[in-house]
């Protein structure tokens, strides 16, 4: 998961109020349920020590909600009397969960938001293509690639068989030029967006011609759909195909990252290649456990932060300063970094802050897959 959307939370100091809740239900007593929920959230935050202005801002935002939302859940983060982020969730929290802490309680987002890679969708026909970008915020137009239409026969007095050959040749040449333009525009858009996946929809012949013109690195990240056209736009079947392609990409990517992590730390029962050298510094291609992961994140060494579905390491207390790099296992270490008044924080939230500021990818390892022992690990960009 790209956690860049969390950066507004770390542009200001805490403490922070956090609220996770279910928004999927629609019942006849929904207004009454909402009032009870607002009162519960206010009571919980007040009991945890939240200031009145921040509590009021959260309750006011909840009171403005009209009916059930399309998303399964919702997460709010507020500080200094202002709601800074209000995010939809892909998975519904079981209960209303509130927090009041120096760092925003962001670690659950990695599981609740889900791993939905951004994708660029191209609806292709002989005249060009309409482009659409899909990411966590929804779908939005991403431009258009145009070509030249082949002219029809008109009223030219040319022998039919001879004109037929010229006409077909012109149509073929025109479409080849259009396919070139569409491919060029897709390459340009790809470099300007954060898309991980390219999806081509439209007539099989036309989308195949575009795919054949893409450079190999982009072609390897391209999928074709059986449904959808430029004229009809998105259908339910096309949406299902796109969702399936995104889910498969996320699954394959997670497996690749876990393979790198396992190779870096060594096989179970083998040498501890992914441990640390006694100083807390990761000494191979992977880091595992609180000291090694904290050091890797502090040094901007981690390419991917791995969070287990459950594990005691995530709840481990670390010490932080105002900067994202100021994370330490012990209070004395934080002071040695220049932090005058270190504050305690959960390891997973502190490392999520570091990952957000450093543009480090975050992935959740679901139950049933072998991930980092204790719940915290990292795949490294480089190692000693």
GROMACS .gro file of C-alpha atoms in nm:
model
  384
    1UNK     CA    1   0.000   0.000   0.000
    2UNK     CA    2   0.121   0.347  -0.089
    3UNK     CA    3   0.076   0.549   0.232
    4UNK     CA    4   0.146   0.891   0.083
    5UNK     CA    5  -0.215   0.995   0.151
    6UNK     CA    6  -0.127   0.999   0.525
    7UNK     CA    7   0.126   1.282   0.492
    8UNK     CA    8  -0.119   1.555   0.610
    9UNK     CA    9  -0.129   1.377   0.947
   10UNK     CA   10   0.242   1.427   1.003
   11UNK     CA   11   0.262   1.793   0.905
   12UNK     CA   12   0.136   1.897   1.248
   13UNK     CA   13   0.198   1.792   1.608
   14UNK     CA   14  -0.034   1.574   1.817
   15UNK     CA   15  -0.201   1.454   2.019
   16UNK     CA   16  -0.449   1.298   1.780
   17UNK     CA   17  -0.800   1.163   1.800
   18UNK     CA   18  -0.871   0.858   1.586
   19UNK     CA   19  -1.204   0.690   1.511
   20UNK     CA   20  -1.269   0.368   1.316
   21UNK     CA   21  -1.628   0.268   1.248
   22UNK     CA   22  -1.869   0.065   1.036
   23UNK     CA   23  -2.071   0.267   0.781
   24UNK     CA   24  -2.219  -0.017   0.576
   25UNK     CA   25  -2.550  -0.059   0.757
   26UNK     CA   26  -2.877   0.100   0.651
   27UNK     CA   27  -3.163   0.050   0.897
   28UNK     CA   28  -3.488   0.222   0.983
   29UNK     CA   29  -3.343   0.354   1.311
   30UNK     CA   30  -3.029   0.488   1.140
   31UNK     CA   31  -3.074   0.848   1.274
   32UNK     CA   32  -3.106   0.713   1.629
   33UNK     CA   33  -2.807   0.483   1.579
   34UNK     CA   34  -2.599   0.775   1.456
   35UNK     CA   35  -2.688   0.989   1.759
   36UNK     CA   36  -2.593   0.705   1.994
   37UNK     CA   37  -2.269   0.655   1.806
   38UNK     CA   38  -2.184   1.025   1.824
   39UNK     CA   39  -2.244   1.026   2.198
   40UNK     CA   40  -2.035   0.711   2.243
   41UNK     CA   41  -1.744   0.855   2.042
   42UNK     CA   42  -1.755   1.182   2.239
   43UNK     CA   43  -1.762   0.999   2.573
   44UNK     CA   44  -1.476   0.768   2.471
   45UNK     CA   45  -1.250   1.048   2.346
   46UNK     CA   46  -1.323   1.265   2.650
   47UNK     CA   47  -1.241   0.975   2.880
   48UNK     CA   48  -0.913   0.921   2.696
   49UNK     CA   49  -0.815   1.284   2.753
   50UNK     CA   50  -0.909   1.454   2.424
   51UNK     CA   51  -0.966   1.829   2.435
   52UNK     CA   52  -1.314   1.970   2.388
   53UNK     CA   53  -1.247   2.140   2.053
   54UNK     CA   54  -1.120   1.821   1.892
   55UNK     CA   55  -1.408   1.614   2.032
   56UNK     CA   56  -1.657   1.870   1.898
   57UNK     CA   57  -1.493   1.865   1.553
   58UNK     CA   58  -1.521   1.485   1.533
   59UNK     CA   59  -1.884   1.480   1.653
   60UNK     CA   60  -1.977   1.761   1.412
   61UNK     CA   61  -1.827   1.566   1.121
   62UNK     CA   62  -2.018   1.252   1.224
   63UNK     CA   63  -2.341   1.448   1.265
   64UNK     CA   64  -2.308   1.577   0.909
   65UNK     CA   65  -2.317   1.224   0.771
   66UNK     CA   66  -2.639   1.157   0.579
   67UNK     CA   67  -2.747   0.793   0.578
   68UNK     CA   68  -2.521   0.494   0.514
   69UNK     CA   69  -2.209   0.538   0.305
   70UNK     CA   70  -2.114   0.336   0.003
   71UNK     CA   71  -1.792   0.226   0.175
   72UNK     CA   72  -1.776  -0.053   0.433
   73UNK     CA   73  -1.617   0.167   0.696
   74UNK     CA   74  -1.472   0.502   0.782
   75UNK     CA   75  -1.169   0.638   0.965
   76UNK     CA   76  -1.136   0.993   1.101
   77UNK     CA   77  -0.828   1.165   1.238
   78UNK     CA   78  -0.847   1.501   1.417
   79UNK     CA   79  -0.611   1.730   1.607
   80UNK     CA   80  -0.624   2.087   1.734
   81UNK     CA   81  -0.999   2.114   1.687
   82UNK     CA   82  -0.995   2.006   1.321
   83UNK     CA   83  -1.070   1.684   1.132
   84UNK     CA   84  -0.765   1.644   0.910
   85UNK     CA   85  -0.849   1.316   0.732
   86UNK     CA   86  -1.180   1.136   0.676
   87UNK     CA   87  -1.114   0.815   0.484
   88UNK     CA   88  -1.333   0.536   0.339
   89UNK     CA   89  -1.243   0.180   0.437
   90UNK     CA   90  -1.268  -0.132   0.224
   91UNK     CA   91  -1.328  -0.354   0.528
   92UNK     CA   92  -1.576  -0.277   0.802
   93UNK     CA   93  -1.445  -0.252   1.160
   94UNK     CA   94  -1.641  -0.477   1.397
   95UNK     CA   95  -1.682  -0.207   1.662
   96UNK     CA   96  -1.641   0.167   1.693
   97UNK     CA   97  -1.278   0.211   1.802
   98UNK     CA   98  -1.142   0.541   1.933
   99UNK     CA   99  -0.793   0.651   2.031
  100UNK     CA  100  -0.619   0.956   2.175
  101UNK     CA  101  -0.242   0.942   2.135
  102UNK     CA  102   0.062   1.148   2.045
  103UNK     CA  103   0.077   0.981   1.702
  104UNK     CA  104  -0.240   0.915   1.500
  105UNK     CA  105  -0.347   0.550   1.528
  106UNK     CA  106  -0.284   0.477   1.159
  107UNK     CA  107  -0.151   0.119   1.159
  108UNK     CA  108  -0.500  -0.043   1.127
  109UNK     CA  109  -0.546   0.140   0.796
  110UNK     CA  110  -0.306  -0.100   0.628
  111UNK     CA  111  -0.558  -0.381   0.683
  112UNK     CA  112  -0.885  -0.186   0.663
  113UNK     CA  113  -0.802   0.006   0.344
  114UNK     CA  114  -0.693  -0.305   0.154
  115UNK     CA  115  -0.431  -0.333  -0.117
  116UNK     CA  116  -0.584  -0.189  -0.435
  117UNK     CA  117  -0.311  -0.088  -0.678
  118UNK     CA  118  -0.380   0.217  -0.891
  119UNK     CA  119  -0.453   0.131  -1.253
  120UNK     CA  120  -0.474   0.319  -1.581
  121UNK     CA  121  -0.767   0.204  -1.799
  122UNK     CA  122  -0.774   0.269  -2.176
  123UNK     CA  123  -1.097   0.232  -2.376
  124UNK     CA  124  -0.961   0.179  -2.728
  125UNK     CA  125  -1.121   0.199  -3.072
  126UNK     CA  126  -1.006   0.288  -3.426
  127UNK     CA  127  -1.036   0.661  -3.354
  128UNK     CA  128  -0.820   0.660  -3.041
  129UNK     CA  129  -0.872   0.596  -2.670
  130UNK     CA  130  -1.031   0.747  -2.361
  131UNK     CA  131  -0.817   0.708  -2.048
  132UNK     CA  132  -0.926   0.669  -1.688
  133UNK     CA  133  -0.725   0.646  -1.366
  134UNK     CA  134  -0.855   0.432  -1.079
  135UNK     CA  135  -0.704   0.448  -0.732
  136UNK     CA  136  -0.811   0.461  -0.366
  137UNK     CA  137  -1.006   0.782  -0.425
  138UNK     CA  138  -1.220   0.634  -0.706
  139UNK     CA  139  -1.216   0.673  -1.085
  140UNK     CA  140  -1.147   0.991  -1.282
  141UNK     CA  141  -1.074   1.085  -1.645
  142UNK     CA  142  -0.704   1.083  -1.735
  143UNK     CA  143  -0.709   1.228  -2.086
  144UNK     CA  144  -0.762   1.112  -2.441
  145UNK     CA  145  -0.545   0.982  -2.723
  146UNK     CA  146  -0.675   1.079  -3.066
  147UNK     CA  147  -0.602   0.963  -3.418
  148UNK     CA  148  -0.718   1.039  -3.768
  149UNK     CA  149  -1.033   0.879  -3.898
  150UNK     CA  150  -1.014   0.712  -4.238
  151UNK     CA  151  -1.237   0.888  -4.492
  152UNK     CA  152  -1.517   0.694  -4.654
  153UNK     CA  153  -1.566   0.633  -5.025
  154UNK     CA  154  -1.774   0.940  -5.099
  155UNK     CA  155  -1.862   0.970  -5.472
  156UNK     CA  156  -1.528   0.910  -5.636
  157UNK     CA  157  -1.556   0.755  -5.982
  158UNK     CA  158  -1.285   0.492  -5.938
  159UNK     CA  159  -1.320   0.128  -6.039
  160UNK     CA  160  -1.459  -0.058  -5.741
  161UNK     CA  161  -1.190  -0.324  -5.712
  162UNK     CA  162  -0.906  -0.074  -5.743
  163UNK     CA  163  -1.064   0.167  -5.492
  164UNK     CA  164  -1.135  -0.115  -5.249
  165UNK     CA  165  -0.766  -0.193  -5.234
  166UNK     CA  166  -0.671   0.171  -5.179
  167UNK     CA  167  -0.945   0.219  -4.919
  168UNK     CA  168  -0.846  -0.082  -4.715
  169UNK     CA  169  -0.481   0.013  -4.734
  170UNK     CA  170  -0.562   0.365  -4.614
  171UNK     CA  171  -0.774   0.234  -4.325
  172UNK     CA  172  -0.493   0.002  -4.223
  173UNK     CA  173  -0.231   0.275  -4.235
  174UNK     CA  174  -0.457   0.515  -4.045
  175UNK     CA  175  -0.522   0.263  -3.768
  176UNK     CA  176  -0.151   0.186  -3.736
  177UNK     CA  177  -0.084   0.558  -3.690
  178UNK     CA  178  -0.366   0.579  -3.434
  179UNK     CA  179  -0.232   0.278  -3.243
  180UNK     CA  180   0.109   0.448  -3.236
  181UNK     CA  181  -0.044   0.765  -3.091
  182UNK     CA  182  -0.243   0.573  -2.829
  183UNK     CA  183   0.064   0.376  -2.721
  184UNK     CA  184   0.272   0.697  -2.698
  185UNK     CA  185   0.005   0.864  -2.484
  186UNK     CA  186  -0.018   0.562  -2.255
  187UNK     CA  187   0.358   0.568  -2.202
  188UNK     CA  188   0.341   0.940  -2.121
  189UNK     CA  189   0.051   0.899  -1.879
  190UNK     CA  190   0.221   0.601  -1.715
  191UNK     CA  191   0.526   0.808  -1.627
  192UNK     CA  192   0.309   1.092  -1.488
  193UNK     CA  193   0.081   0.880  -1.266
  194UNK     CA  194   0.141   0.635  -0.982
  195UNK     CA  195  -0.039   0.353  -1.165
  196UNK     CA  196   0.086  -0.001  -1.109
  197UNK     CA  197  -0.130  -0.168  -1.372
  198UNK     CA  198  -0.249  -0.084  -1.726
  199UNK     CA  199  -0.580  -0.228  -1.847
  200UNK     CA  200  -0.685  -0.221  -2.215
  201UNK     CA  201  -1.055  -0.246  -2.299
  202UNK     CA  202  -1.212  -0.242  -2.646
  203UNK     CA  203  -1.210  -0.444  -2.968
  204UNK     CA  204  -0.957  -0.732  -2.946
  205UNK     CA  205  -0.779  -0.634  -3.269
  206UNK     CA  206  -0.739  -0.271  -3.169
  207UNK     CA  207  -0.630  -0.324  -2.810
  208UNK     CA  208  -0.383  -0.592  -2.922
  209UNK     CA  209  -0.228  -0.351  -3.172
  210UNK     CA  210  -0.181  -0.095  -2.895
  211UNK     CA  211  -0.031  -0.353  -2.660
  212UNK     CA  212   0.217  -0.467  -2.925
  213UNK     CA  213   0.347  -0.110  -2.952
  214UNK     CA  214   0.412  -0.065  -2.579
  215UNK     CA  215   0.767  -0.096  -2.443
  216UNK     CA  216   0.830  -0.433  -2.280
  217UNK     CA  217   0.840  -0.307  -1.915
  218UNK     CA  218   0.493  -0.154  -1.956
  219UNK     CA  219   0.360  -0.448  -2.159
  220UNK     CA  220   0.450  -0.675  -1.866
  221UNK     CA  221   0.216  -0.469  -1.646
  222UNK     CA  222  -0.071  -0.470  -1.898
  223UNK     CA  223  -0.393  -0.674  -1.889
  224UNK     CA  224  -0.666  -0.697  -2.154
  225UNK     CA  225  -1.037  -0.732  -2.071
  226UNK     CA  226  -1.310  -0.917  -2.256
  227UNK     CA  227  -1.575  -0.653  -2.184
  228UNK     CA  228  -1.604  -0.279  -2.223
  229UNK     CA  229  -1.576  -0.039  -2.515
  230UNK     CA  230  -1.511   0.328  -2.573
  231UNK     CA  231  -1.872   0.389  -2.670
  232UNK     CA  232  -2.033   0.198  -2.385
  233UNK     CA  233  -1.782   0.287  -2.113
  234UNK     CA  234  -1.772   0.078  -1.796
  235UNK     CA  235  -2.019  -0.205  -1.744
  236UNK     CA  236  -2.067  -0.421  -1.439
  237UNK     CA  237  -1.876  -0.700  -1.611
  238UNK     CA  238  -1.585  -0.470  -1.695
  239UNK     CA  239  -1.572  -0.337  -1.338
  240UNK     CA  240  -1.557  -0.695  -1.212
  241UNK     CA  241  -1.270  -0.774  -1.452
  242UNK     CA  242  -1.079  -0.465  -1.342
  243UNK     CA  243  -1.129  -0.547  -0.973
  244UNK     CA  244  -1.009  -0.903  -1.037
  245UNK     CA  245  -0.699  -0.780  -1.221
  246UNK     CA  246  -0.614  -0.539  -0.938
  247UNK     CA  247  -0.662  -0.811  -0.674
  248UNK     CA  248  -0.444  -1.055  -0.867
  249UNK     CA  249  -0.172  -0.793  -0.907
  250UNK     CA  250  -0.180  -0.724  -0.531
  251UNK     CA  251  -0.163  -1.097  -0.449
  252UNK     CA  252   0.131  -1.159  -0.685
  253UNK     CA  253   0.314  -0.851  -0.558
  254UNK     CA  254   0.275  -0.960  -0.194
  255UNK     CA  255   0.408  -1.306  -0.277
  256UNK     CA  256   0.710  -1.153  -0.452
  257UNK     CA  257   0.788  -0.927  -0.155
  258UNK     CA  258   0.749  -1.215   0.092
  259UNK     CA  259   0.986  -1.427  -0.117
  260UNK     CA  260   1.245  -1.148  -0.096
  261UNK     CA  261   1.191  -1.118   0.278
  262UNK     CA  262   1.230  -1.492   0.340
  263UNK     CA  263   1.540  -1.509   0.124
  264UNK     CA  264   1.688  -1.213   0.309
  265UNK     CA  265   1.635  -1.349   0.657
  266UNK     CA  266   1.726  -1.711   0.574
  267UNK     CA  267   1.517  -2.025   0.575
  268UNK     CA  268   1.363  -2.151   0.901
  269UNK     CA  269   1.627  -2.358   1.079
  270UNK     CA  270   1.907  -2.209   0.869
  271UNK     CA  271   2.153  -1.929   0.941
  272UNK     CA  272   2.000  -1.607   1.066
  273UNK     CA  273   2.075  -1.408   0.751
  274UNK     CA  274   1.805  -1.154   0.819
  275UNK     CA  275   1.893  -1.077   1.177
  276UNK     CA  276   2.120  -0.800   1.291
  277UNK     CA  277   2.485  -0.785   1.374
  278UNK     CA  278   2.451  -0.714   1.744
  279UNK     CA  279   2.433  -0.335   1.701
  280UNK     CA  280   2.074  -0.328   1.578
  281UNK     CA  281   2.181  -0.269   1.218
  282UNK     CA  282   2.022  -0.499   0.960
  283UNK     CA  283   2.305  -0.704   0.806
  284UNK     CA  284   2.130  -0.861   0.506
  285UNK     CA  285   1.840  -0.807   0.267
  286UNK     CA  286   1.571  -0.821   0.534
  287UNK     CA  287   1.508  -0.690   0.885
  288UNK     CA  288   1.293  -0.864   1.147
  289UNK     CA  289   1.196  -0.759   1.496
  290UNK     CA  290   1.163  -0.418   1.658
  291UNK     CA  291   1.533  -0.313   1.690
  292UNK     CA  292   1.630  -0.412   1.335
  293UNK     CA  293   1.318  -0.266   1.169
  294UNK     CA  294   1.342   0.059   1.367
  295UNK     CA  295   1.703   0.098   1.256
  296UNK     CA  296   1.621   0.019   0.893
  297UNK     CA  297   1.340   0.275   0.886
  298UNK     CA  298   1.548   0.538   1.062
  299UNK     CA  299   1.822   0.497   0.799
  300UNK     CA  300   1.571   0.503   0.509
  301UNK     CA  301   1.697   0.155   0.427
  302UNK     CA  302   1.358  -0.019   0.394
  303UNK     CA  303   1.189  -0.061   0.057
  304UNK     CA  304   0.882  -0.230   0.210
  305UNK     CA  305   0.755  -0.236   0.567
  306UNK     CA  306   0.574  -0.561   0.653
  307UNK     CA  307   0.303  -0.571   0.919
  308UNK     CA  308   0.175  -0.906   1.038
  309UNK     CA  309  -0.195  -0.971   1.090
  310UNK     CA  310  -0.117  -1.010   1.459
  311UNK     CA  311   0.200  -0.995   1.666
  312UNK     CA  312   0.338  -0.858   1.988
  313UNK     CA  313   0.607  -0.652   1.815
  314UNK     CA  314   0.348  -0.413   1.670
  315UNK     CA  315   0.230  -0.321   2.021
  316UNK     CA  316   0.586  -0.280   2.145
  317UNK     CA  317   0.656   0.063   2.298
  318UNK     CA  318   0.916   0.278   2.125
  319UNK     CA  319   1.030   0.636   2.185
  320UNK     CA  320   0.976   0.913   1.932
  321UNK     CA  321   1.058   1.275   1.867
  322UNK     CA  322   0.883   1.531   1.645
  323UNK     CA  323   1.061   1.412   1.328
  324UNK     CA  324   0.971   1.088   1.152
  325UNK     CA  325   1.331   0.965   1.170
  326UNK     CA  326   1.342   1.009   1.547
  327UNK     CA  327   1.241   0.659   1.653
  328UNK     CA  328   1.430   0.456   1.913
  329UNK     CA  329   1.382   0.139   2.111
  330UNK     CA  330   1.504   0.304   2.432
  331UNK     CA  331   1.445   0.654   2.570
  332UNK     CA  332   1.820   0.715   2.607
  333UNK     CA  333   1.868   0.639   2.237
  334UNK     CA  334   1.605   0.899   2.147
  335UNK     CA  335   1.781   1.156   2.364
  336UNK     CA  336   2.107   1.072   2.190
  337UNK     CA  337   1.935   1.166   1.861
  338UNK     CA  338   1.869   1.514   2.001
  339UNK     CA  339   1.511   1.460   2.121
  340UNK     CA  340   1.473   1.668   2.436
  341UNK     CA  341   1.147   1.510   2.551
  342UNK     CA  342   1.094   1.164   2.399
  343UNK     CA  343   0.734   1.042   2.388
  344UNK     CA  344   0.620   0.678   2.402
  345UNK     CA  345   0.433   0.537   2.101
  346UNK     CA  346   0.329   0.204   1.954
  347UNK     CA  347   0.592   0.059   1.724
  348UNK     CA  348   0.351   0.004   1.434
  349UNK     CA  349   0.223   0.363   1.438
  350UNK     CA  350   0.574   0.508   1.470
  351UNK     CA  351   0.700   0.297   1.180
  352UNK     CA  352   0.397   0.387   0.968
  353UNK     CA  353   0.487   0.753   1.021
  354UNK     CA  354   0.844   0.683   0.910
  355UNK     CA  355   0.718   0.488   0.607
  356UNK     CA  356   0.482   0.770   0.506
  357UNK     CA  357   0.745   1.042   0.518
  358UNK     CA  358   1.006   0.825   0.342
  359UNK     CA  359   0.761   0.702   0.073
  360UNK     CA  360   0.816   0.343   0.185
  361UNK     CA  361   0.562   0.083   0.078
  362UNK     CA  362   0.358  -0.086   0.354
  363UNK     CA  363   0.209  -0.434   0.316
  364UNK     CA  364  -0.002  -0.641   0.554
  365UNK     CA  365   0.072  -1.014   0.574
  366UNK     CA  366  -0.265  -1.188   0.614
  367UNK     CA  367  -0.329  -1.487   0.834
  368UNK     CA  368  -0.212  -1.813   0.680
  369UNK     CA  369   0.098  -1.668   0.514
  370UNK     CA  370   0.443  -1.691   0.666
  371UNK     CA  371   0.558  -1.340   0.751
  372UNK     CA  372   0.786  -1.175   1.005
  373UNK     CA  373   0.796  -1.333   1.350
  374UNK     CA  374   0.629  -1.098   1.597
  375UNK     CA  375   0.457  -0.905   1.319
  376UNK     CA  376   0.723  -0.654   1.213
  377UNK     CA  377   0.964  -0.693   0.923
  378UNK     CA  378   1.112  -0.508   0.628
  379UNK     CA  379   1.263  -0.580   0.287
  380UNK     CA  380   1.568  -0.360   0.241
  381UNK     CA  381   1.683  -0.145  -0.051
  382UNK     CA  382   2.047  -0.204   0.044
  383UNK     CA  383   2.232  -0.371   0.327
  384UNK     CA  384   2.570  -0.375   0.490
   0.00000   0.00000   0.00000
